[in-house]
Structure formats: structure tokens, C-alpha cells
Short mmCIF file of C-alpha atoms and ligand atoms in Angstrom, two decimals:
data_model
loop_
_atom_site.label_atom_id
_atom_site.label_comp_id
_atom_site.label_asym_id
_atom_site.label_seq_id
_atom_site.Cartn_x
_atom_site.Cartn_y
_atom_site.Cartn_z
CA MET A 1 0.00 0.00 0.00
CA LYS A 2 1.32 3.43 -0.94
CA LYS A 3 2.22 5.92 1.75
CA GLN A 4 -0.70 8.27 2.37
CA PRO A 5 -0.32 11.96 3.17
CA GLY A 6 -0.43 12.47 6.91
CA TRP A 7 1.18 9.16 7.80
CA ALA A 8 4.40 9.11 9.81
CA LEU A 9 6.12 5.78 9.16
CA PRO A 10 8.95 4.33 11.26
CA ASP A 11 12.52 4.78 10.08
CA LEU A 12 15.17 2.62 11.77
CA LYS A 13 18.08 4.69 10.45
CA ALA A 14 16.59 7.84 11.97
CA ALA A 15 15.91 5.96 15.21
CA GLN A 16 19.61 5.21 15.52
CA VAL A 17 20.67 8.85 15.54
CA ARG A 18 21.75 10.39 18.84
CA THR A 19 22.38 14.13 19.09
CA THR A 20 23.39 16.35 21.98
CA GLN A 21 20.14 18.28 21.70
CA THR A 22 18.50 18.77 25.08
CA VAL A 23 15.38 16.75 25.70
CA ASN A 24 12.15 18.67 25.87
CA ILE A 25 10.31 17.96 29.13
CA SER A 26 6.69 19.00 28.86
CA HIS A 27 4.73 19.76 32.03
CA GLU A 28 1.63 20.89 30.22
CA GLN A 29 -1.61 19.73 31.82
CA PHE A 30 -3.03 16.91 29.69
CA ALA A 31 -6.41 17.86 28.27
CA ILE A 32 -8.65 16.29 25.66
CA PRO A 33 -10.33 18.86 23.38
CA SER A 34 -14.03 18.97 24.20
CA GLU A 35 -15.07 17.92 20.67
CA TRP A 36 -13.37 14.53 21.26
CA HIS A 37 -14.78 13.91 24.75
CA HIS A 38 -17.68 11.86 23.50
CA LEU A 39 -15.61 9.52 21.34
CA GLY A 40 -15.54 6.68 23.83
CA ILE A 41 -18.94 7.12 25.49
CA GLY A 42 -20.75 3.80 25.56
CA LYS A 43 -17.76 2.06 23.97
CA ARG A 44 -15.46 -0.59 25.34
CA PHE A 45 -11.76 -1.11 24.82
CA TYR A 46 -9.68 -4.24 25.18
CA LEU A 47 -5.98 -3.72 25.86
CA ARG A 48 -3.36 -6.46 25.74
CA THR A 49 0.21 -5.66 26.71
CA TYR A 50 3.20 -7.82 25.80
CA GLY A 51 6.83 -7.54 26.92
CA CYS A 52 8.52 -5.67 29.70
CA GLN A 53 7.43 -3.49 32.62
CA ALA A 54 8.00 -0.32 30.59
CA ASN A 55 5.27 -1.55 28.28
CA GLU A 56 3.03 -2.47 31.24
CA ARG A 57 3.43 1.07 32.52
CA ASP A 58 2.61 2.47 29.06
CA GLY A 59 -0.52 0.30 29.12
CA GLU A 60 -1.60 2.13 32.29
CA THR A 61 -1.21 5.46 30.52
CA LEU A 62 -3.17 4.25 27.49
CA ALA A 63 -5.98 2.97 29.70
CA GLY A 64 -5.96 6.26 31.64
CA ILE A 65 -6.35 8.28 28.45
CA LEU A 66 -9.06 6.00 27.06
CA GLU A 67 -11.11 6.20 30.26
CA LEU A 68 -10.86 9.99 30.18
CA MET A 69 -12.40 9.77 26.72
CA GLY A 70 -15.35 7.84 28.07
CA PHE A 71 -14.30 4.29 27.13
CA THR A 72 -14.64 1.50 29.64
CA GLN A 73 -12.13 -1.31 29.85
CA SER A 74 -13.31 -4.80 29.00
CA ASP A 75 -11.63 -8.17 29.29
CA ASP A 76 -13.83 -9.59 26.57
CA MET A 77 -12.45 -8.98 23.08
CA GLU A 78 -15.66 -10.13 21.46
CA GLN A 79 -17.62 -7.34 23.14
CA SER A 80 -15.11 -4.56 22.49
CA ASP A 81 -15.20 -1.60 20.09
CA LEU A 82 -11.46 -1.02 20.20
CA ILE A 83 -8.81 -3.74 20.46
CA LEU A 84 -5.37 -2.37 21.18
CA LEU A 85 -2.27 -4.57 21.16
CA ASN A 86 0.63 -2.93 23.01
CA THR A 87 3.50 -4.94 21.59
CA CYS A 88 7.09 -6.04 22.23
CA ALA A 89 9.82 -6.36 19.60
CA VAL A 90 12.64 -7.83 21.62
CA ARG A 91 12.49 -11.31 20.02
CA LYS A 92 10.89 -12.72 16.93
CA ASN A 93 8.69 -15.17 18.84
CA ALA A 94 7.11 -12.25 20.75
CA GLU A 95 6.26 -10.69 17.40
CA GLU A 96 4.91 -13.90 15.94
CA LYS A 97 2.48 -14.18 18.85
CA VAL A 98 1.10 -10.73 18.09
CA LEU A 99 0.81 -11.35 14.37
CA GLY A 100 -0.94 -14.66 15.02
CA GLU A 101 -3.36 -12.91 17.36
CA LEU A 102 -4.04 -10.14 14.84
CA GLY A 103 -4.76 -12.71 12.13
CA SER A 104 -7.18 -14.69 14.23
CA LEU A 105 -8.97 -11.58 15.48
CA LYS A 106 -9.92 -10.50 11.99
CA ARG A 107 -13.11 -12.59 12.24
CA LEU A 108 -14.45 -10.21 14.92
CA ARG A 109 -14.83 -7.55 12.26
CA LYS A 110 -17.72 -9.56 10.77
CA GLN A 111 -19.64 -9.36 14.05
CA ASN A 112 -18.87 -5.67 14.51
CA PRO A 113 -18.00 -3.70 11.35
CA ASN A 114 -17.12 -0.64 13.46
CA LEU A 115 -14.53 -2.50 15.50
CA ILE A 116 -11.14 -0.73 15.48
CA PHE A 117 -7.91 -2.72 15.61
CA GLY A 118 -4.89 -0.82 16.87
CA MET A 119 -1.25 -1.73 17.28
CA CYS A 120 1.16 0.27 19.41
CA GLY A 121 4.34 -0.33 21.39
CA CYS A 122 7.73 -1.48 20.18
CA MET A 123 6.64 -3.49 17.11
CA ALA A 124 4.99 -0.38 15.71
CA GLN A 125 8.43 1.26 15.71
CA GLU A 126 9.75 -1.30 13.18
CA GLU A 127 9.72 -0.54 9.47
CA ASP A 128 9.28 -4.12 8.30
CA ILE A 129 6.40 -4.77 10.71
CA VAL A 130 4.46 -1.70 9.62
CA GLN A 131 5.01 -2.67 5.96
CA LEU A 132 3.73 -6.16 6.74
CA LEU A 133 0.65 -4.75 8.48
CA LEU A 134 -0.10 -2.56 5.47
CA GLU A 135 0.22 -5.46 3.05
CA LYS A 136 -1.22 -8.41 4.97
CA TYR A 137 -3.29 -7.05 7.84
CA PRO A 138 -5.43 -4.31 6.28
CA HIS A 139 -7.93 -4.55 9.14
CA VAL A 140 -5.37 -2.85 11.44
CA GLU A 141 -6.37 0.77 11.04
CA LEU A 142 -4.53 2.45 13.88
CA ILE A 143 -0.77 2.23 14.37
CA PHE A 144 1.22 4.39 16.74
CA GLY A 145 4.55 4.04 18.50
CA THR A 146 6.18 4.50 21.87
CA HIS A 147 6.84 8.25 21.61
CA ASN A 148 3.32 9.57 21.12
CA LEU A 149 0.90 7.91 23.56
CA HIS A 150 -0.35 11.40 24.40
CA HIS A 151 -1.63 11.81 20.80
CA LEU A 152 -4.07 8.94 21.23
CA PRO A 153 -7.20 11.16 21.38
CA LYS A 154 -6.30 12.84 18.08
CA LEU A 155 -5.43 9.52 16.44
CA LEU A 156 -8.70 7.96 17.59
CA HIS A 157 -10.65 10.92 16.27
CA GLN A 158 -9.01 10.41 12.90
CA VAL A 159 -9.73 6.71 12.71
CA MET A 160 -13.20 6.70 14.33
CA GLU A 161 -14.77 9.85 12.93
CA LYS A 162 -12.88 10.53 9.76
CA HIS A 163 -12.57 6.82 8.98
CA GLU A 164 -8.97 7.21 7.89
CA LYS A 165 -6.29 4.59 8.36
CA THR A 166 -4.02 6.31 10.85
CA ILE A 167 -0.29 5.75 11.26
CA GLU A 168 1.82 7.95 13.47
CA VAL A 169 5.18 6.51 14.45
CA PHE A 170 7.99 8.88 15.37
CA SER A 171 11.58 7.72 15.09
CA LYS A 172 13.07 10.80 16.67
CA GLU A 173 15.11 10.53 19.83
CA GLY A 174 12.17 11.26 22.09
CA ASP A 175 10.85 13.84 24.55
CA ILE A 176 9.40 13.48 28.02
CA VAL A 177 5.73 14.20 28.56
CA GLU A 178 4.76 14.56 32.21
CA ASN A 179 1.24 14.77 33.65
CA LEU A 180 -0.33 12.05 31.53
CA PRO A 181 -3.25 10.25 33.13
CA ALA A 182 -2.74 6.68 34.32
CA LYS A 183 -5.08 3.92 35.33
CA ARG A 184 -2.88 1.99 37.75
CA PHE A 185 -3.55 -1.71 37.42
CA GLY A 186 -2.06 -2.55 40.82
CA THR A 187 -3.78 -1.64 44.07
CA HIS A 188 -0.72 -1.80 46.32
CA LYS A 189 2.20 -2.12 43.88
CA ALA A 190 3.06 0.56 41.32
CA TRP A 191 5.54 1.08 38.48
CA VAL A 192 7.34 4.41 38.28
CA ASN A 193 9.34 5.38 35.20
CA ILE A 194 12.55 7.13 36.14
CA MET A 195 13.95 7.26 32.63
CA TYR A 196 13.09 6.32 29.09
CA GLY A 197 15.05 4.91 26.18
CA CYS A 198 18.50 3.41 25.95
CA ASP A 199 21.86 4.53 24.57
CA LYS A 200 23.85 1.34 25.17
CA PHE A 201 23.28 -0.15 21.71
CA CYS A 202 24.13 -3.74 22.62
CA THR A 203 24.62 -5.27 19.18
CA TYR A 204 21.72 -7.74 19.46
CA CYS A 205 19.12 -5.35 20.87
CA ILE A 206 16.31 -3.44 19.18
CA VAL A 207 15.36 -1.37 22.25
CA PRO A 208 17.54 1.71 21.53
CA TYR A 209 15.72 1.93 18.17
CA THR A 210 12.20 1.36 19.48
CA ARG A 211 12.43 3.47 22.63
CA GLY A 212 14.81 6.24 21.61
CA LYS A 213 17.47 8.15 23.43
CA GLU A 214 18.22 7.63 27.13
CA ARG A 215 16.44 10.44 28.94
CA SER A 216 15.85 10.87 32.65
CA ARG A 217 12.87 12.39 34.37
CA THR A 218 13.81 15.07 36.88
CA MET A 219 14.26 14.00 40.46
CA GLU A 220 11.45 16.41 41.52
CA ASP A 221 8.95 14.84 39.11
CA ILE A 222 9.81 11.34 40.29
CA ILE A 223 9.70 12.16 44.01
CA ASP A 224 6.37 13.98 43.53
CA GLU A 225 4.93 10.88 41.91
CA LEU A 226 6.32 8.67 44.70
CA ASN A 227 4.84 10.88 47.40
CA THR A 228 1.45 10.79 45.67
CA LEU A 229 1.61 6.99 45.47
CA LYS A 230 2.54 6.79 49.14
CA ALA A 231 -0.39 9.03 50.09
CA GLN A 232 -2.66 6.77 48.02
CA GLY A 233 -1.52 3.80 50.13
CA TYR A 234 0.85 2.04 47.72
CA LYS A 235 3.17 -0.34 49.57
CA GLU A 236 5.66 -1.12 46.86
CA VAL A 237 7.12 0.83 43.96
CA THR A 238 9.41 -0.40 41.23
CA LEU A 239 11.61 2.23 39.62
CA LEU A 240 11.74 1.51 35.91
CA GLY A 241 14.29 2.17 33.21
CA GLN A 242 16.18 0.16 30.60
CA ASN A 243 19.38 0.97 32.55
CA VAL A 244 18.37 2.47 35.87
CA ASN A 245 21.98 2.72 36.99
CA SER A 246 22.70 5.42 34.44
CA TYR A 247 19.82 7.54 35.78
CA GLY A 248 20.56 11.26 35.74
CA LYS A 249 23.70 11.21 33.58
CA ASP A 250 21.92 13.13 30.80
CA LEU A 251 20.70 15.77 33.27
CA HIS A 252 24.07 15.88 35.07
CA ILE A 253 22.34 15.04 38.35
CA GLU A 254 25.00 14.82 41.02
CA GLY A 255 24.99 11.42 42.69
CA GLY A 256 22.87 9.91 39.89
CA PHE A 257 20.94 6.75 40.71
CA ALA A 258 22.47 6.45 44.20
CA LYS A 259 21.05 9.86 45.06
CA LEU A 260 17.65 9.01 43.57
CA LEU A 261 17.56 5.75 45.54
CA THR A 262 18.36 7.65 48.73
CA GLU A 263 15.57 10.16 48.13
CA THR A 264 13.19 7.34 47.22
CA ALA A 265 14.03 5.47 50.43
CA LYS A 266 13.39 8.63 52.44
CA THR A 267 9.80 8.80 51.19
CA GLY A 268 9.16 5.90 53.57
CA ILE A 269 7.39 3.72 51.01
CA PRO A 270 7.70 0.28 52.61
CA ARG A 271 9.15 -1.58 49.63
CA ILE A 272 11.32 -0.15 46.87
CA ARG A 273 12.53 -2.13 43.89
CA PHE A 274 14.22 -1.16 40.64
CA THR A 275 14.86 -2.71 37.25
CA THR A 276 16.85 -3.14 35.02
CA SER A 277 20.44 -2.76 36.15
CA HIS A 278 23.29 -2.65 33.68
CA PRO A 279 26.47 -3.98 35.35
CA TRP A 280 28.58 -1.33 33.62
CA ASP A 281 27.03 1.60 35.51
CA PHE A 282 26.61 -0.09 38.91
CA THR A 283 28.72 1.85 41.43
CA GLN A 284 29.83 1.14 45.00
CA ASP A 285 27.76 4.17 46.08
CA MET A 286 24.62 2.47 44.80
CA ILE A 287 25.51 -0.75 46.63
CA ASP A 288 26.04 1.22 49.84
CA VAL A 289 22.65 2.92 49.54
CA ILE A 290 20.84 -0.35 48.87
CA ALA A 291 22.54 -1.82 51.94
CA LYS A 292 21.78 1.20 54.11
CA TYR A 293 17.99 1.42 53.73
CA ASP A 294 15.72 -1.38 54.95
CA ASN A 295 12.99 -0.34 52.54
CA ILE A 296 15.19 -0.94 49.46
CA MET A 297 14.63 -4.60 48.74
CA PRO A 298 17.61 -6.99 48.66
CA PHE A 299 16.91 -8.27 45.18
CA ILE A 300 18.78 -7.30 42.03
CA HIS A 301 18.10 -8.17 38.43
CA LEU A 302 21.58 -8.04 36.92
CA PRO A 303 21.63 -9.27 33.31
CA VAL A 304 24.90 -11.00 32.42
CA GLN A 305 23.87 -12.10 28.86
CA SER A 306 26.92 -14.37 28.42
CA GLY A 307 29.67 -15.85 30.57
CA ASP A 308 32.35 -15.32 27.93
CA SER A 309 34.33 -12.07 27.71
CA ASP A 310 34.87 -12.35 23.93
CA ILE A 311 31.13 -12.78 23.32
CA LEU A 312 30.39 -9.93 25.74
CA LYS A 313 32.73 -7.75 23.70
CA ILE A 314 30.96 -8.60 20.42
CA MET A 315 27.64 -8.00 22.16
CA GLY A 316 28.90 -4.52 23.09
CA ARG A 317 28.24 -5.07 26.78
CA ARG A 318 31.27 -3.03 27.95
CA TYR A 319 32.30 -5.36 30.79
CA THR A 320 34.34 -8.54 31.03
CA ILE A 321 33.15 -11.56 32.94
CA GLU A 322 35.78 -10.79 35.62
CA GLN A 323 34.27 -7.33 36.09
CA TYR A 324 30.80 -8.88 36.36
CA LYS A 325 32.05 -11.32 39.01
CA ASN A 326 33.72 -8.49 40.94
CA LEU A 327 30.49 -6.51 40.95
CA PHE A 328 28.47 -9.55 41.98
CA ASP A 329 30.94 -10.25 44.83
CA ALA A 330 30.91 -6.61 45.94
CA ILE A 331 27.09 -6.67 46.21
CA LYS A 332 27.09 -10.04 48.02
CA THR A 333 29.73 -8.85 50.48
CA LYS A 334 27.82 -5.71 51.38
CA ILE A 335 24.31 -7.26 51.19
CA PRO A 336 24.75 -10.93 52.14
CA ASN A 337 21.03 -11.81 51.91
CA CYS A 338 20.68 -10.27 48.43
CA ALA A 339 18.92 -12.44 45.82
CA PHE A 340 19.84 -12.17 42.15
CA SER A 341 18.18 -12.81 38.84
CA THR A 342 19.73 -12.41 35.43
CA ASP A 343 19.12 -12.56 31.68
CA ILE A 344 21.14 -14.89 29.47
CA ILE A 345 21.25 -15.27 25.70
CA VAL A 346 22.50 -18.55 24.21
CA GLY A 347 23.46 -19.13 20.59
CA PHE A 348 24.75 -15.64 19.85
CA PRO A 349 26.32 -15.77 16.34
CA ASN A 350 29.30 -18.17 16.25
CA GLU A 351 29.18 -18.97 19.98
CA THR A 352 31.54 -21.93 20.45
CA GLN A 353 31.00 -24.85 22.81
CA THR A 354 33.76 -23.46 25.05
CA GLN A 355 32.15 -20.03 25.12
CA PHE A 356 28.82 -21.63 26.02
CA GLN A 357 30.61 -23.57 28.76
CA HIS A 358 31.73 -20.20 30.18
CA THR A 359 28.05 -19.24 30.43
CA LEU A 360 27.36 -22.42 32.39
CA ASP A 361 30.36 -21.55 34.57
CA ILE A 362 29.04 -18.09 35.47
CA VAL A 363 25.74 -19.67 36.52
CA ASP A 364 27.71 -22.03 38.75
CA TYR A 365 29.61 -19.07 40.15
CA CYS A 366 26.64 -16.80 40.87
CA ARG A 367 24.03 -19.48 41.66
CA PHE A 368 21.26 -17.13 40.52
CA ASP A 369 17.86 -17.28 42.21
CA ASN A 370 16.30 -16.95 38.77
CA ALA A 371 17.42 -16.46 35.18
CA TYR A 372 15.47 -15.51 32.08
CA THR A 373 17.09 -17.46 29.29
CA PHE A 374 16.68 -16.88 25.57
CA ILE A 375 17.91 -18.18 22.24
CA TYR A 376 19.44 -15.30 20.30
CA SER A 377 16.91 -13.83 17.88
CA PRO A 378 18.23 -11.67 15.01
CA ARG A 379 16.59 -8.23 14.98
CA GLU A 380 16.50 -6.41 11.66
CA GLY A 381 18.55 -3.21 11.76
CA THR A 382 20.84 -4.26 14.64
CA PRO A 383 24.57 -4.97 13.98
CA ALA A 384 24.38 -8.60 15.15
CA ALA A 385 21.66 -9.37 12.59
CA ASN A 386 24.28 -8.90 9.86
CA MET A 387 26.76 -11.33 11.41
CA GLN A 388 27.32 -14.70 9.76
CA ASP A 389 26.30 -17.46 12.16
CA ASN A 390 27.76 -20.98 12.11
CA VAL A 391 25.66 -22.36 14.99
CA ASP A 392 22.64 -24.42 13.91
CA PHE A 393 19.28 -24.02 15.63
CA GLN A 394 19.26 -27.49 17.13
CA THR A 395 22.55 -26.79 18.91
CA LYS A 396 21.07 -23.55 20.26
CA GLN A 397 18.03 -25.43 21.56
CA GLU A 398 20.23 -28.03 23.23
CA ARG A 399 22.30 -25.30 24.87
CA LEU A 400 19.15 -23.60 26.15
CA ALA A 401 17.88 -26.86 27.65
CA GLN A 402 21.22 -27.54 29.32
CA LEU A 403 21.33 -24.01 30.71
CA ASN A 404 17.75 -24.17 31.98
CA GLU A 405 18.48 -27.37 33.84
CA LYS A 406 21.27 -25.62 35.72
CA VAL A 407 19.16 -22.51 36.35
CA ASN A 408 16.34 -24.63 37.78
CA HIS A 409 18.77 -26.47 40.01
CA TYR A 410 20.05 -23.27 41.63
CA ALA A 411 16.55 -21.79 41.91
CA TRP A 412 15.58 -24.90 43.87
CA GLU A 413 18.78 -24.91 45.91
CA ASN A 414 18.41 -21.22 46.89
CA ASN A 415 14.85 -21.81 48.00
CA GLN A 416 15.84 -24.64 50.35
CA LYS A 417 17.48 -22.06 52.63
CA TYR A 418 14.02 -20.76 53.51
CA LYS A 419 12.80 -23.98 55.19
CA ASP A 420 11.32 -23.11 58.63
CA ALA A 421 12.26 -19.44 58.23
CA ILE A 422 9.83 -16.67 59.09
CA VAL A 423 9.71 -14.18 56.23
CA SER A 424 8.02 -10.88 55.59
CA VAL A 425 5.48 -11.10 52.75
CA LEU A 426 3.60 -8.37 50.90
CA VAL A 427 0.18 -9.92 50.22
CA ASP A 428 -1.10 -9.88 46.64
CA GLY A 429 -4.40 -11.67 47.32
CA PRO A 430 -5.89 -15.11 46.70
CA SER A 431 -3.76 -17.36 44.51
CA LYS A 432 -4.98 -18.06 41.00
CA LYS A 433 -5.25 -21.80 41.50
CA ASN A 434 -6.89 -21.91 44.91
CA PRO A 435 -8.91 -19.00 46.36
CA ASN A 436 -8.36 -20.33 49.89
CA ILE A 437 -4.62 -19.98 49.55
CA TYR A 438 -3.14 -16.48 49.44
CA CYS A 439 0.05 -15.42 47.73
CA GLY A 440 2.62 -12.66 47.96
CA TYR A 441 6.33 -11.96 47.68
CA THR A 442 9.22 -11.91 50.14
CA GLU A 443 11.67 -9.03 50.24
CA THR A 444 13.97 -11.17 48.08
CA ASN A 445 11.16 -11.54 45.51
CA LYS A 446 10.25 -15.16 46.25
CA LEU A 447 6.66 -16.13 45.53
CA VAL A 448 4.99 -17.47 48.69
CA ASN A 449 1.69 -19.35 48.77
CA PHE A 450 0.31 -19.44 52.28
CA GLU A 451 -2.61 -20.31 54.51
CA ARG A 452 -3.80 -17.04 55.88
CA MET A 453 -5.34 -16.04 59.16
CA ASP A 454 -6.49 -12.49 58.57
CA ALA A 455 -4.18 -11.14 55.85
CA LYS A 456 -5.60 -8.77 53.26
CA CYS A 457 -4.28 -7.67 49.92
CA GLY A 458 -1.57 -5.03 50.51
CA ASP A 459 -0.69 -6.14 54.07
CA ILE A 460 2.89 -6.94 54.98
CA ILE A 461 2.75 -10.02 57.17
CA GLN A 462 4.95 -12.74 58.65
CA VAL A 463 4.84 -16.21 57.11
CA LYS A 464 6.52 -19.38 58.30
CA ILE A 465 7.87 -21.39 55.38
CA VAL A 466 7.03 -25.08 55.51
CA ALA A 467 7.91 -26.30 52.00
CA CYS A 468 10.39 -25.07 49.38
CA LYS A 469 9.83 -25.72 45.70
CA THR A 470 11.81 -24.55 42.65
CA TRP A 471 9.75 -21.44 41.87
CA SER A 472 7.73 -20.88 45.05
CA LEU A 473 7.59 -21.39 48.79
CA ASP A 474 4.64 -22.70 50.83
CA GLY A 475 3.93 -21.28 54.26
CA ILE A 476 1.51 -20.42 57.05
CA GLN A 477 0.76 -16.93 58.29
CA VAL A 478 2.05 -16.39 61.83
CA LYS A 479 0.72 -13.95 64.38
CA GLU A 480 2.97 -10.98 64.96
CA LYS A 481 4.18 -10.53 68.52
N1 5AD B 501 17.58 -12.14 21.13
C1 5AD B 501 17.39 -12.82 22.28
N2 5AD B 501 17.25 -12.22 23.47
C2 5AD B 501 17.31 -10.87 23.49
N3 5AD B 501 17.22 -10.01 24.51
C3 5AD B 501 17.32 -8.76 24.01
N4 5AD B 501 17.50 -8.80 22.68
C4 5AD B 501 17.49 -10.10 22.34
C5 5AD B 501 17.65 -10.78 21.10
N5 5AD B 501 17.85 -10.14 19.96
C6 5AD B 501 17.07 -10.41 25.90
C7 5AD B 501 18.22 -9.91 26.76
C8 5AD B 501 17.57 -8.80 27.54
C9 5AD B 501 16.17 -9.31 27.69
C10 5AD B 501 15.16 -8.27 28.02
O1 5AD B 501 15.89 -9.87 26.44
O2 5AD B 501 18.65 -10.95 27.59
O3 5AD B 501 18.21 -8.56 28.77
FE1 SF4 B 502 9.97 -5.39 24.52
FE2 SF4 B 502 12.18 -4.03 24.88
FE3 SF4 B 502 10.08 -2.77 23.98
FE4 SF4 B 502 10.14 -3.62 26.51
S1 SF4 B 502 11.45 -2.05 25.57
S2 SF4 B 502 8.46 -3.88 25.11
S3 SF4 B 502 11.32 -5.57 26.26
S4 SF4 B 502 11.25 -4.38 22.96
#
């Protein structure tokens, strides 16, 4: 389909550009022009979010905007007037899921000819995906990216009232728009963006292209949001960024992430978490702050990606495996009860058996509590996608299985330490499988299923652990003295 006037299509080359231009931070009050207020009245939207927490948080903004326009959220696609897929581009299988879903949803159009299909999020930032949608998925009439959530009212007006296929994807570096509405999906746990984008350009990763330049929110804006959440009764916040440890570098904030963590701890919110950490920017100051404050949780997601320094170099990770081990040891020394999770990619182009063995070795060294493991997936436009690869897919699958076996073993082994311990648990509510059993998380991020006495969602209670499984602990609520 030919490009129509008014469309803004993604451009990966433009998305790669980084300038020294200062980021525009808008504090304008968000308002929907009165002529668009009625657009959602009596209409329902269905929102499905894929991928990471940044996307989850974007989903809250989208839902907030839609509800301001009069829409109500529905969990029934069949009954909805707008179906919005908020997508992830990090691996091909995530994309295939979305495309499969879009294909199978087409039938709903027959039941409701006014139904609008929209795609947003990271996939919408990719040239080849938008081309594919134009050619093979003509029923998708609304496409917008990660930089312009705040334009949703205008885009919906265009597609719903003017009946125009609407595509607005910006590939610029990105601004910051404060004061957007949000419908928080959690009642006692909240996500808080501290920065957007990524400038690391790891050679396998599409994120710097889909989410733009690394840009921090001001400390004042973040602390204001945290204080509001605290006043609303939130018990846990997770500070979000692709590389939280480089927070504030762009704004030249003295003390950077360590300072932000300190100020966050001082708000008195009972549980503070953060993700994701890049080992390269993790300083001793940050470790000291995490150790100092009881309300900063002793759990760190510290992606290693590979256990081999040569592969790490080709990945553009900027640390050697010795430096990773030193950082890991420094955290463990200062925070002995700290739990760790990591991300690992197997089958990076030309990974040798010895290099893969080094990945198994780092898992033996760190004995992670959890690891998210992936087979390398080439991403169009990234440097690694152009590398020749001599490793066949079956070998990659075998490596993944071998790695997972080791990961599971250490997850199980770490959990055994909790037998008979009394742990503090933030209660999420009844478990999905059994409404009589409640669940929640320990400070170290272990899932606990427990028999409750009087615990309610959002309480922080004491639980005695009676059984330790690989991915969860079983316990009984104990009375506090
Ligand atoms: N292939 C496989 N895994 C990837 N990740 C990022 N890009 C790719 C890719 N091209 C993984 C990394 C990252 C996590 C979010 O996803 O491990 O930390
Ligand atoms: Fe997926 Fe990365 Fe986009 Fe998050 S930032 S949705 S992980 S591609």
C-alpha cells in the first residue's frame, strides 16, 4: 500500500541517531479537546500488553487516556469496540504471537463492522512490521509508536470519525511528557518510570531503536509521583528504566541513581525495587545505599547475557566476565542476603561450545535465584543481525535446555534455605489456582503461597515457610508478637 499523506512511518536509520540536543520535558496539563470527549462514550476497549514493565506502565497510561475519553475497559475482546495490542519487539517469537493474534482476530470484524484494531508499542516502531501490516493485515487501522501515547485522542478521532487509516510513528530521539493520566492496574504495587530509552546499543538489541534516546525524568517529578503513590496507600514501587543505573547522567544530576535511591528510600514507602540494572554503571555508592535502607529490597536483576568475555565484547556489553564477578561479589559482600536474577542469551552468532561452557560456569559461580534465558533472535537493523552465524538451531536449543536445567537447580537450591524461616510477605491476594490460599512476595522476591489467618491484599505479614519448591515457597501466616 502506498504511503498516504499524513502518515508518519517508522525509520530505523533515523531511530539510531543520537544528538546532543536537550530533551524537551513538557509539564503541560493533559487535556482532551471537548469535541473529542464523546468519542468513547458507551464504547469498550480491550488492551493487551506484551513484553517488559515499561510496556506495562505504558498500558496504564493508554488505559488512563481511554477512560478519560469515556471508554470502559473490558476483558472480553468479542464485546469490544477497540482492540489495542501494546506490543514487544525484543524477540521474533514475541512478534509472531502478536501477528498470530491479529490474524485470528480479523473474524471479529464480521460481528462488529465498526470495531477498530490498533497496534502500538515497540513493534509499531519497526519498518518491516508496519510494511507487513499494510500489506497483509489491512484490518489494522490504527498504528502508533512509543513516543506519542499522548496523541491517542487525536489519532482515535481520525480513525473513528474521519474513517482514515491512521499511522503515526515517530523515530526521533524522544521527549518526556509529564502529567499524563494513568489507570494503575495494581492496588498496592506501582511502576514508576525514572527514565526512558537506551543509549547502550548492545549489538543484538532493538530497544535503543524502538524506545529512543536515554532520557531521565527530573528527580522532583519522580519524588512527587512517589509521594502521591505513598499518600494513596501504595506499599511497593518499582523504579523503571532500561538501565536504571545510568539515571541522571543526561541531566548531570549529582549522585545519579544512588542519590535518587536515597531520596526514594526517604519517602518511607515500605518496599522499593528497581529494574533493570546494567552492570557497567553499577557503582559502590549504589551498593552502599541499597545496603543502608531497609525499605530498598535486597533483590537485584543483573543481566549477564553471556559468561564469555569475547562474546560480551561482540555483544557490546562493555564489561568482562571478571568485572561482572567483581560486581556480583561486591554486592554479596555488602548485602549478604541479596537475591539475584539475570538474563542470558545462548546461541549468539558463532558462539563456540567453550564459550557456552563459560556461560554455564558463570551460573555455577553466581548461583542465581532466577534467570530468564533466551535463544538469540536476530533483529532487523541491529549490527548482530548482519553477522554470519555458524551455529545451527538445534545446537542452540540443546544449549538452552542444558542451561535451563542448571538454572532450575540453583533456583531450587536457593529456596531450600528458607525452610522453617519466618519471612516478611507483601500480600497480593488469593492465589490463581486456589482461592483459599493467598500469595505474595518476600523481600527477596520469592513467591509465597500461604494459609492465611487475617491477611488482606496489601498487608505486609509474617509467614513461616514449611515447603520449598523450585519457583515458590509454601507457608503459614504467623501472628505478629
Ligand atoms: N535475542 C534474544 N534475546 C534478546 N534479549 C534482548 N534482545 C534479544 C535478542 N535479539 C534479551 C536480553 C535482555 C532481555 C530483556 O531480552 O537478555 O536482557
Ligand atoms: Fe519489549 Fe524491549 Fe520494547 Fe520492553 S522495551 S516492550 S522488552 S522491545
